[in-house]
XYZ file of C-alpha atoms in Angstrom:
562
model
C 53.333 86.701 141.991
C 53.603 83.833 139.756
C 51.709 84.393 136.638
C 48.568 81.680 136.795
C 48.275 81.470 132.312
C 51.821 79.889 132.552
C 51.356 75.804 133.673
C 53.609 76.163 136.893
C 56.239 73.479 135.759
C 56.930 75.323 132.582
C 57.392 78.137 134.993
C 59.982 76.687 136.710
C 61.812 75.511 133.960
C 61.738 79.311 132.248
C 63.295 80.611 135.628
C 65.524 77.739 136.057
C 66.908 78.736 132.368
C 66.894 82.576 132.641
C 68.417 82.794 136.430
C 69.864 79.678 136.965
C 70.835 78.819 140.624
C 69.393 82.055 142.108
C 66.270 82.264 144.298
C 63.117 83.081 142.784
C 62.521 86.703 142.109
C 65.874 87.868 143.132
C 68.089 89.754 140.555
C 70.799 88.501 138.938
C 74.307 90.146 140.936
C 76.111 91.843 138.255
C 79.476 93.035 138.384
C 78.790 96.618 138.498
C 77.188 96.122 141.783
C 78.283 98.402 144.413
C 79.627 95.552 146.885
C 83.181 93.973 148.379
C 84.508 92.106 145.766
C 84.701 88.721 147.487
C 81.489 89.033 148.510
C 80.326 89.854 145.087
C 82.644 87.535 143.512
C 80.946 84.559 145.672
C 77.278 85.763 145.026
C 77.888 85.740 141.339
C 79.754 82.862 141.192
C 76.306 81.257 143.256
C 74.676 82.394 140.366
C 76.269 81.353 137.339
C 76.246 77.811 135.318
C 79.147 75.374 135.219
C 79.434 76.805 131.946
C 79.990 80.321 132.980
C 81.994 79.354 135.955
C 84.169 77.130 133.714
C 84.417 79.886 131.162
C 85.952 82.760 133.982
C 89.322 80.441 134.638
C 90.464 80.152 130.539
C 92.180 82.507 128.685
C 93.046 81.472 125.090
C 95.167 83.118 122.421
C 93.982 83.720 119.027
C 95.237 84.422 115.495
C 95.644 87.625 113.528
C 95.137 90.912 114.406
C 91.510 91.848 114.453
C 88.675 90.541 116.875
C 88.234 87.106 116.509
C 85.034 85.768 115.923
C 86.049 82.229 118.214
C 86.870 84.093 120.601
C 83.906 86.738 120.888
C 81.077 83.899 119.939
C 82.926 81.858 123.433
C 82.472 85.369 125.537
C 79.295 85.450 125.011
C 78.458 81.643 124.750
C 80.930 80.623 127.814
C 81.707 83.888 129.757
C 85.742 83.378 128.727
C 87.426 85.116 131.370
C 90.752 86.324 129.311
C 92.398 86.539 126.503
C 96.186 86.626 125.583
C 97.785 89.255 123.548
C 100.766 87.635 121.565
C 103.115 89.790 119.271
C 101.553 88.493 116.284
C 98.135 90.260 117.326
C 99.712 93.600 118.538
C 101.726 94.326 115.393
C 99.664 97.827 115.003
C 98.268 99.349 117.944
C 95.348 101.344 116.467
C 93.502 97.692 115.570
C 94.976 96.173 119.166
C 93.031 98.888 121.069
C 89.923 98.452 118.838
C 90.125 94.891 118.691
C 90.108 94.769 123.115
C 87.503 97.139 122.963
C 85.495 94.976 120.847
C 86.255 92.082 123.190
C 85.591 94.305 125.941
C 82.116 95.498 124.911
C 81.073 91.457 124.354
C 81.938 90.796 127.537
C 80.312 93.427 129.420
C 76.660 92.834 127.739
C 77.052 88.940 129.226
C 74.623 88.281 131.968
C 76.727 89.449 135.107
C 78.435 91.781 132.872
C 82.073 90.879 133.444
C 84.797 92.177 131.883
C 87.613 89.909 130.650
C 91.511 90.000 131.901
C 93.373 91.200 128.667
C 96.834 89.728 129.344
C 100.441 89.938 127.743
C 104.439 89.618 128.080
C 105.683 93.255 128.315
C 108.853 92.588 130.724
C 111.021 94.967 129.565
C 114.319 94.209 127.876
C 113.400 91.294 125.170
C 110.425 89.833 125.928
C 108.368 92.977 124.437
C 104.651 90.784 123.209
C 103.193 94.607 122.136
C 106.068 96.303 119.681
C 105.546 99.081 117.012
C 106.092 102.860 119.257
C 105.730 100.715 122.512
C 109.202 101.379 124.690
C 111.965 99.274 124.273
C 113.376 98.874 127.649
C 117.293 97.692 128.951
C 115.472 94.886 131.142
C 115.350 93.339 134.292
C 119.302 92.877 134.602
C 120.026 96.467 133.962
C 117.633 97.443 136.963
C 119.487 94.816 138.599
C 122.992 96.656 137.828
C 121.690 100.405 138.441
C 120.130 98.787 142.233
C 117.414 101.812 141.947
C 114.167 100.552 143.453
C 112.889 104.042 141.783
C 114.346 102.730 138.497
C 112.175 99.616 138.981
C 109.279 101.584 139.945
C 109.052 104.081 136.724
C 109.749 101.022 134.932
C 106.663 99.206 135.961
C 104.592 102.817 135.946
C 105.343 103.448 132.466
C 104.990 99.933 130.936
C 101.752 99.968 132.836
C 100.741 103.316 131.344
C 101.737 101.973 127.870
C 99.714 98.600 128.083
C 96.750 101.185 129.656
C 96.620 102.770 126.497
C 96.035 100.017 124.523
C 93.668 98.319 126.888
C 95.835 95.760 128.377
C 94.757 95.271 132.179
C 97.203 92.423 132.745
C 101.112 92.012 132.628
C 103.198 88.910 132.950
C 105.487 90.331 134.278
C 107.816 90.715 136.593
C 109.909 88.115 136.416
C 111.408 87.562 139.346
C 114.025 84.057 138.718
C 116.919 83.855 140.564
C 120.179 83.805 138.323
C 122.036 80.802 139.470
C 123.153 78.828 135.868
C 124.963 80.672 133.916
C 124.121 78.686 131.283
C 120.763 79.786 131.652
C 119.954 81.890 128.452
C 116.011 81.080 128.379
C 115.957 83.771 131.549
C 119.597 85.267 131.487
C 118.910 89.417 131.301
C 115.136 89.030 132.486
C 116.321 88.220 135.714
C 117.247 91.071 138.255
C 120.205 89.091 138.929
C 121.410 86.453 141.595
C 120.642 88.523 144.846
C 117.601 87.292 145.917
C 116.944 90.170 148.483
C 117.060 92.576 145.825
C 115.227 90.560 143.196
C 112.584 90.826 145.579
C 112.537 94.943 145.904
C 113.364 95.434 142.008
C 110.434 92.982 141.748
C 107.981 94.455 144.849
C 108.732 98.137 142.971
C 108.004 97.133 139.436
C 104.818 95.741 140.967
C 103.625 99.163 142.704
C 104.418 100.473 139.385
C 102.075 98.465 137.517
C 99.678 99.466 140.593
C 99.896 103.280 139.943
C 99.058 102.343 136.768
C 96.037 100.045 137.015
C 97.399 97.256 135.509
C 97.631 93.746 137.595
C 101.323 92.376 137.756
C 102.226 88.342 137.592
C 105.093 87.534 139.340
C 106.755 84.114 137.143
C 108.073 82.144 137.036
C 106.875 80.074 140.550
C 108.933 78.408 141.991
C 111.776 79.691 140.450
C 113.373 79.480 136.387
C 116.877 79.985 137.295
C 118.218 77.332 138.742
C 118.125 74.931 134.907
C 119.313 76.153 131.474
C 116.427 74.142 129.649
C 113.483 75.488 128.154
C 109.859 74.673 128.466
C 108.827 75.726 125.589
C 110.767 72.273 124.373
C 111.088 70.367 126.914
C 110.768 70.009 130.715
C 113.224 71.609 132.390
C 114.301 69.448 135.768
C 115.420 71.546 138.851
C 117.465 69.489 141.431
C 117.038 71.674 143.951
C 116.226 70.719 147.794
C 113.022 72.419 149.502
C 115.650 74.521 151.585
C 117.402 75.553 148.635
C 114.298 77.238 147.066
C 112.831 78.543 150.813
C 116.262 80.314 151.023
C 117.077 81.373 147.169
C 113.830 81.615 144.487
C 111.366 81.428 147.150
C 112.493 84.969 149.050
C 110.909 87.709 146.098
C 108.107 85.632 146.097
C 107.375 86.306 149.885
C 108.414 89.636 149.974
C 105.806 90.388 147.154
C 103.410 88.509 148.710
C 103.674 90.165 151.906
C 102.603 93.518 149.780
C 99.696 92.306 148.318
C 101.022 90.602 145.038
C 97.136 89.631 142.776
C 98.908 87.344 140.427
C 101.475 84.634 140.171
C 102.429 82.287 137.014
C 103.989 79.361 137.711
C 106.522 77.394 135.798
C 106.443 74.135 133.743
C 109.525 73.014 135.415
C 109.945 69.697 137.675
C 111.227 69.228 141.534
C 112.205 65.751 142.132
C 113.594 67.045 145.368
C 110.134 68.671 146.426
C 107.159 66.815 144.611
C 109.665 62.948 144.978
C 108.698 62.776 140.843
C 109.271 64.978 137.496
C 105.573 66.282 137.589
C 105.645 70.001 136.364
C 104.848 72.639 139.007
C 101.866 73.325 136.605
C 100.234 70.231 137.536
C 102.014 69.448 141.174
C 99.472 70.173 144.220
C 102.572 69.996 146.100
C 103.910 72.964 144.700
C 100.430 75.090 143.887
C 98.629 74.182 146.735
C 100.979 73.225 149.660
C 103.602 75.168 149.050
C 102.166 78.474 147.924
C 98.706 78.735 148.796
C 99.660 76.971 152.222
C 103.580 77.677 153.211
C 103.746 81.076 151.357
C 100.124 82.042 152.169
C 99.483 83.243 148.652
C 95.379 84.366 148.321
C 95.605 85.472 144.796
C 95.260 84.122 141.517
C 97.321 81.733 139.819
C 97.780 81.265 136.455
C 99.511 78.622 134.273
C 102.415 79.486 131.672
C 101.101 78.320 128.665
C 99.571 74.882 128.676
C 100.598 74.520 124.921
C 104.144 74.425 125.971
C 105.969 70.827 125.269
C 107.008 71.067 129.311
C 103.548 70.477 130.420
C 102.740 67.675 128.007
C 105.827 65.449 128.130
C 104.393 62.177 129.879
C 101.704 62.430 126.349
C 98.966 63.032 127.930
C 95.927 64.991 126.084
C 95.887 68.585 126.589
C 91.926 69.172 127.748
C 93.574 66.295 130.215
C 96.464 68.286 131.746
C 94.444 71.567 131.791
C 92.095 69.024 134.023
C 95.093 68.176 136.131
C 96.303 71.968 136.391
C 92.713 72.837 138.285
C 93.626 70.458 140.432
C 96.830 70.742 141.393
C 95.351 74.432 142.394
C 95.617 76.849 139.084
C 93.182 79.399 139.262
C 93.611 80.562 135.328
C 94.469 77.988 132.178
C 96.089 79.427 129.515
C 96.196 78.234 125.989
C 97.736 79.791 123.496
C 96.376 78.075 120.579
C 94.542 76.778 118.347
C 90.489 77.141 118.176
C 90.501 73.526 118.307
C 92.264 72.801 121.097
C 89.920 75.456 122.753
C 86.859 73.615 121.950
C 88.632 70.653 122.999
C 89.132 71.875 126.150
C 86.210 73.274 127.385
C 83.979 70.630 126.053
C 86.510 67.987 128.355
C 86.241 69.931 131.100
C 82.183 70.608 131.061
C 81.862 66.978 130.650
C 83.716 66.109 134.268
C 82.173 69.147 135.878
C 78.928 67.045 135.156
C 80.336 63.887 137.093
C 83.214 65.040 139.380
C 82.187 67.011 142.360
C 85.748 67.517 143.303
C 86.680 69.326 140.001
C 83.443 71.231 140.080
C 84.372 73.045 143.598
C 87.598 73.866 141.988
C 86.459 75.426 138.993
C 84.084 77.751 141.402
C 86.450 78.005 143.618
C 89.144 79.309 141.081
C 86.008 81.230 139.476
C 85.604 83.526 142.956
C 89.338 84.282 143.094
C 89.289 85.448 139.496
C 86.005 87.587 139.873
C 87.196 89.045 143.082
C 90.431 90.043 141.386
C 88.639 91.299 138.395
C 86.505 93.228 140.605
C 89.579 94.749 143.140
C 91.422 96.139 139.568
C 88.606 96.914 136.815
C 86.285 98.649 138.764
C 88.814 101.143 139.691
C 88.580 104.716 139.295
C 92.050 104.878 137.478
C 91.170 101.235 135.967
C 92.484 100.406 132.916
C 89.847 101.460 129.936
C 87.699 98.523 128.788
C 87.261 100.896 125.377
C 90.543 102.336 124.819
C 91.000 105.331 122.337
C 91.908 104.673 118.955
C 92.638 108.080 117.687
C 95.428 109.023 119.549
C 97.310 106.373 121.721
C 99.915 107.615 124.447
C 102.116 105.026 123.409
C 105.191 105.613 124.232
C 104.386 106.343 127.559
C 105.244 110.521 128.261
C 108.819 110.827 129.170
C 109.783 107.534 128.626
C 112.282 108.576 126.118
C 114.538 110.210 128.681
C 113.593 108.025 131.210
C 114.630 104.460 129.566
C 117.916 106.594 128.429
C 119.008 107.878 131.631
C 118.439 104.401 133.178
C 120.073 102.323 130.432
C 123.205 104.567 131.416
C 122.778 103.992 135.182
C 123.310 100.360 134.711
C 126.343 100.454 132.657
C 129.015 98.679 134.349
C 132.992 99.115 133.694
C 133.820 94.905 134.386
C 137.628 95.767 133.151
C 139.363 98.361 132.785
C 142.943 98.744 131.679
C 142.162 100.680 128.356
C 139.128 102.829 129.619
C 137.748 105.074 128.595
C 138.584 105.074 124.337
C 138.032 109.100 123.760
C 137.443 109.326 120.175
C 140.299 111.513 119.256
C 142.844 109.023 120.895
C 141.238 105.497 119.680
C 143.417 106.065 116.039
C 141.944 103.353 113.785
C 139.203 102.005 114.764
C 136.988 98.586 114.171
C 133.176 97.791 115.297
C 132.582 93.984 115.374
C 129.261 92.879 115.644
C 125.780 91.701 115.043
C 123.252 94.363 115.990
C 122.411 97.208 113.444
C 121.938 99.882 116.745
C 125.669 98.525 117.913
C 127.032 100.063 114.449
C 124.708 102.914 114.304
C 125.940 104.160 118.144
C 129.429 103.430 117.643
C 129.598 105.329 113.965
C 128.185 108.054 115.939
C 130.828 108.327 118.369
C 133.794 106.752 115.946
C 132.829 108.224 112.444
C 135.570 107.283 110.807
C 135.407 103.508 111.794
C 134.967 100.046 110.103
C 132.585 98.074 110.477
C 132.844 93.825 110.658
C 129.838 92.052 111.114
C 129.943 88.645 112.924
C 127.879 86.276 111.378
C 126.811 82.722 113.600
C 128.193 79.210 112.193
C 126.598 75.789 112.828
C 129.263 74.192 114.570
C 132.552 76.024 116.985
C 135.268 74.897 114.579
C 133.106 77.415 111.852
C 132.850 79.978 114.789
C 136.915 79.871 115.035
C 137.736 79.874 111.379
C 135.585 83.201 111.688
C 137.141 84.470 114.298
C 140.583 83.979 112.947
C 139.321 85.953 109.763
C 138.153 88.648 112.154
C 141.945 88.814 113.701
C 143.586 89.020 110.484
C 141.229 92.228 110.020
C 141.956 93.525 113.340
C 145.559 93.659 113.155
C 145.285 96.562 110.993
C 143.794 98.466 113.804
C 144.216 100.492 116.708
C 141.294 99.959 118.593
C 138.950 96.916 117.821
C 135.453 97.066 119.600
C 133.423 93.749 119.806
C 130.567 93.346 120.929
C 129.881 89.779 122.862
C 125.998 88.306 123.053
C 126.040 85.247 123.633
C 127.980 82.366 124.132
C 128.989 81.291 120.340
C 130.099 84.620 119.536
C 132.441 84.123 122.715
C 134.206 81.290 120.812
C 134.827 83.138 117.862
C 135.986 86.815 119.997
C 138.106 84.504 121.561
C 140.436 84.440 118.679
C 140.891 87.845 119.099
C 143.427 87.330 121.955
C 146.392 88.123 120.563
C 145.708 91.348 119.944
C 144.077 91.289 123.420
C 145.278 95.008 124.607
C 143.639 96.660 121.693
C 140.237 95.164 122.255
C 137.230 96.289 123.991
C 134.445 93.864 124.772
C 130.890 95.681 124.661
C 128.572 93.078 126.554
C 124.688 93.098 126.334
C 122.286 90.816 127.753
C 123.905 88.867 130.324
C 127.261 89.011 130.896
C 128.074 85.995 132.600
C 129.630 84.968 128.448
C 132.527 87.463 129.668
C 134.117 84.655 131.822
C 134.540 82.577 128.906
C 137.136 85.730 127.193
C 139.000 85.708 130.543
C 142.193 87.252 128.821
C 140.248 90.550 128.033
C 141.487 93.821 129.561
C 138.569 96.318 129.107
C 134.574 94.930 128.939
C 132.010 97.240 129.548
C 128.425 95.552 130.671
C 125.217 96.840 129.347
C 121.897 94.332 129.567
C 119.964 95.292 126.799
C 119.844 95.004 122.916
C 117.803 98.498 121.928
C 119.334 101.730 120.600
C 119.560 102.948 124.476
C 121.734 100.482 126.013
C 123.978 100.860 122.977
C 124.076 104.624 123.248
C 124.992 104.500 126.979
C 127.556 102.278 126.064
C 129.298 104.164 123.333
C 129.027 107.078 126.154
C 130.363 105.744 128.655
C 133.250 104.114 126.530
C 133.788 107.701 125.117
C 134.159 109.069 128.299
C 130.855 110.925 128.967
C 130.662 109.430 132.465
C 132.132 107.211 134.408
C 130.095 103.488 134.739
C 128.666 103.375 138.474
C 126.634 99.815 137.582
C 127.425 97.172 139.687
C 127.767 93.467 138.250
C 124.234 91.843 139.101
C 125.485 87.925 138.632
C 128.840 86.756 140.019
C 131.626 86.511 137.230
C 134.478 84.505 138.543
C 137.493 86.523 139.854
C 136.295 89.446 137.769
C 134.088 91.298 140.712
């Protein structure tokens, strides 16, 4: 019963303030309510502000380690629906897990008590956002080599457990581009390979994974990475690429994944001409987020943008509050932004301002606002959810048995490419000569070869540098009776290639992706490994020394070398 002291206007306006768009007398929905989560999504969504609703679909990046103020003074101001975990805020776990819990506990005393997504890049292999004990993984390529959906499954189950730990509820990750340039370094060894069948059920197992262990997978990067050797973090890469190309290459994980219930999908600042008839990024394209995967593909979930920040969504100049304007559009569900607090402010400020004037953009916003509640709502209100106050005192990071796990599958994707001279026993190699560049390379091999050299290649600014040091590295070598190089990348394949002279004493140790071996086509034994951590390196030197024989198969054609 209204209260008669109050003037009934004033009345109104106190209501319309406290419970804004919700009937008279009726409660607030809050998250915690006991209902489906699109329907609960939709009522609170009903209820919120444009300011609220605006607030669910950003997630922004901050600096530094500890809780920043920004960022908790726009969860409680603006309901900000995520925040991004970069490696320069997880540098010690102890103040990561206090600093999401403090994030955690702002967002949960908000009106509908939401909690916020708490996102990152843990893919395994080198993209590793949260280091210090955290596992250090072979990658994508080596699960691509062992072909052991199981592989892919622990994989995802005890990343997930480790990003649990330290309250991370959502992974970018998998990645799930097609290897098709070889060129193609920016993805290289975090793509499964260039099957497209089994990217999908590496990626589909990786993702049940994550599942077991409460943490919402992304598939990225939509429509597909591989197919271009630029980066977007520079520049906007252009894929040429036909519509029937894509259906029948980087388009099959994604509908495999789909079909099984996939929450969350990044896509790509990378252009179609073919598709979209223009060099619009995917990011912004309705053709691509809309037609194409919400309508083609069927997708229901949430979509995110790679980050916004990146030069290959702002090439044509435009303003950034202006293209994250353009991404709702096009059909993004989630903007993120890495940095800075400006930029933030920017942003949301922009965007209020044409929710005020643009009906259009204000159905998106809500409309992106439901998806992100309801998925919110379908993961964190689990019973094995991912802790919104994670413990401080004693973090399972690494995950249990991840040790022997990460080992035993490291060595289950070792593959013999050549191999005329294999294995090198220790007691037969004579003399022998590590070349390289990583500090685990030398510390494995001196393990297995004790009594061995050690050269270290060092990377010139231009190939006639690379050659001269090569040629200094064969004049070395020649003393030797077994020279073991290891090959990265493609400038260290100009200077190995000096090396072929002496070509039946050398053994080519390849990590990350080996496609660089076709360039050093005169080499007689190459082992593959994918990874750049003590584990691929020990499975190497194993393998090389005989321990077992190599049953990885090459993930990504190599010439007449298969």
């Amino acid at each position: 019963m209204i209260n008669r002291r109050i003037p009934v206007p004033l009345f109104f306006l106190i209501v319309s303030v406290i419970t804004p768009r919700t009937a008279i007398g009726k409660e607030l929905p809050q998250f915690s309510d006991d209902k489906p989560s699109l329907e609960l999504a939709s009522e609170i969504v009903s209820a919120m502000t444009d300011d609220e609703a605006l607030g669910q679909i950003l997630m922004f990046g901050y600096f530094g380690e500890e809780a920043d103020k920004g960022i908790l003074e726009w969860i409680t101001e603006w309901d900000l629906g995520g925040v991004k975990i970069f490696g320069w805020n997880a540098n010690n776990l102890k103040t990561l897990a206090q600093t999401v819990g403090e994030y955690q506990r702002e967002a949960l005393s908000s009106r509908f008590g939401i909690p916020i997504l708490v996102a990152t890049d843990q893919e395994g292999g080198w993209v590793r956002h949260i280091k210090g004990s955290s596992s250090e993984t072979a990658g994508n390529m080596a699960l691509g080599a062992g072909r052991l959906p199981f592989d892919a499954l622990m994989t995802g189950r005890l990343l997930g457990q480790e990003l649990a730990a330290v309250g991370v509820n959502m992974n970018f990750a998998p990645t799930i581009d097609i290897f098709v340039d070889p060129r193609a370094d920016v993805i290289g060894p975090r793509a499964f390979g260039a099957d497209p069948e089994w990217t999908g059920i590496l990626g589909l197992a990786f993702m049940k994974g994550h599942g077991e262990a409460g943490v919402i997978a992304t598939a990225k990067h939509f429509p597909g990475h591989g197919g271009t050797s630029e980066d977007s973090h520079g520049t906007l890469p252009v894929v040429q690429a036909d519509l029937e190309t894509i259906r029948g290459r980087d388009l099959v994980p994604y509908r495999m994944m789909i079909a099984e219930g996939l929450p969350a999908i990044m896509v790509g600042h990378l252009a179609f001409p073919a598709i979209t008839h223009d060099e619009t990024p995917a990011t912004l394209s309705k053709t691509i987020l809309t037609d194409l995967l919400r309508g083609e593909l069927g997708f229901k979930g949430v979509t995110i943008t790679d980050d916004l920040f990146m030069t290959g969504a702002r090439t044509d100049g435009a303003p950034l509050p202006d293209v994250c304007y353009r991404a709702v559009m096009a059909g993004a569900d989630i903007l993120l932004v890495s940095q800075g607090p400006d930029d933030h402010r920017a942003i949301h400020r922009h965007l209020l301002e044409r929710m005020k004037s643009d009906s259009a953009f204000t159905e998106r916003v809500r409309e992106s606002a439901e998806r992100v509640i309801a998925m919110k709502a379908e993961w964190l209100k689990r019973p094995d959810a991912v802790p919104f106050t994670p413990r401080t005192d004693d973090i399972a990071v690494p995950a249990p048995h991840s040790d022997e796990f990460f080992l035993g599958q490291a060595a289950r994707a070792v593959t013999l490419v050549s191999g005329e001279n294999f294995p090198v026993p220790p007691e037969k190699a004579g003399d022998v000569l590590l070349a390289g560049s990583y500090n685990d390379f030398f510390r494995e091999g001196l393990k297995r070869y004790p009594e061995a050299r050690t050269w270290k290649t060092i990377y010139e600014p231009t190939k006639a540098e690379l050659r001269r040091r090569g040629k200094e590295l064969l004049r070395a070598a020649r003393d030797y009776d077994t020279v073991i190089v290891l090959l990265p990348d493609e400038e260290i394949s100009i200077l190995l290639n000096e090396l072929e002279p002496i070509s039946e004493k050398v053994v080519v140790i390849s990590v990350l992706s080996p496609a660089h071996l076709n360039d050093l086509n005169w080499v007689r034994t190459a082992l593959a490994v994918y990874g750049t951590g003590a584990d691929s390196f020990r499975a190497a030197f194993a393998a090389l020394a005989g321990d077992f024989s190599p049953e990885g198969i090459l993930p990504i054609p190599l010439g007449n070398r298969q």
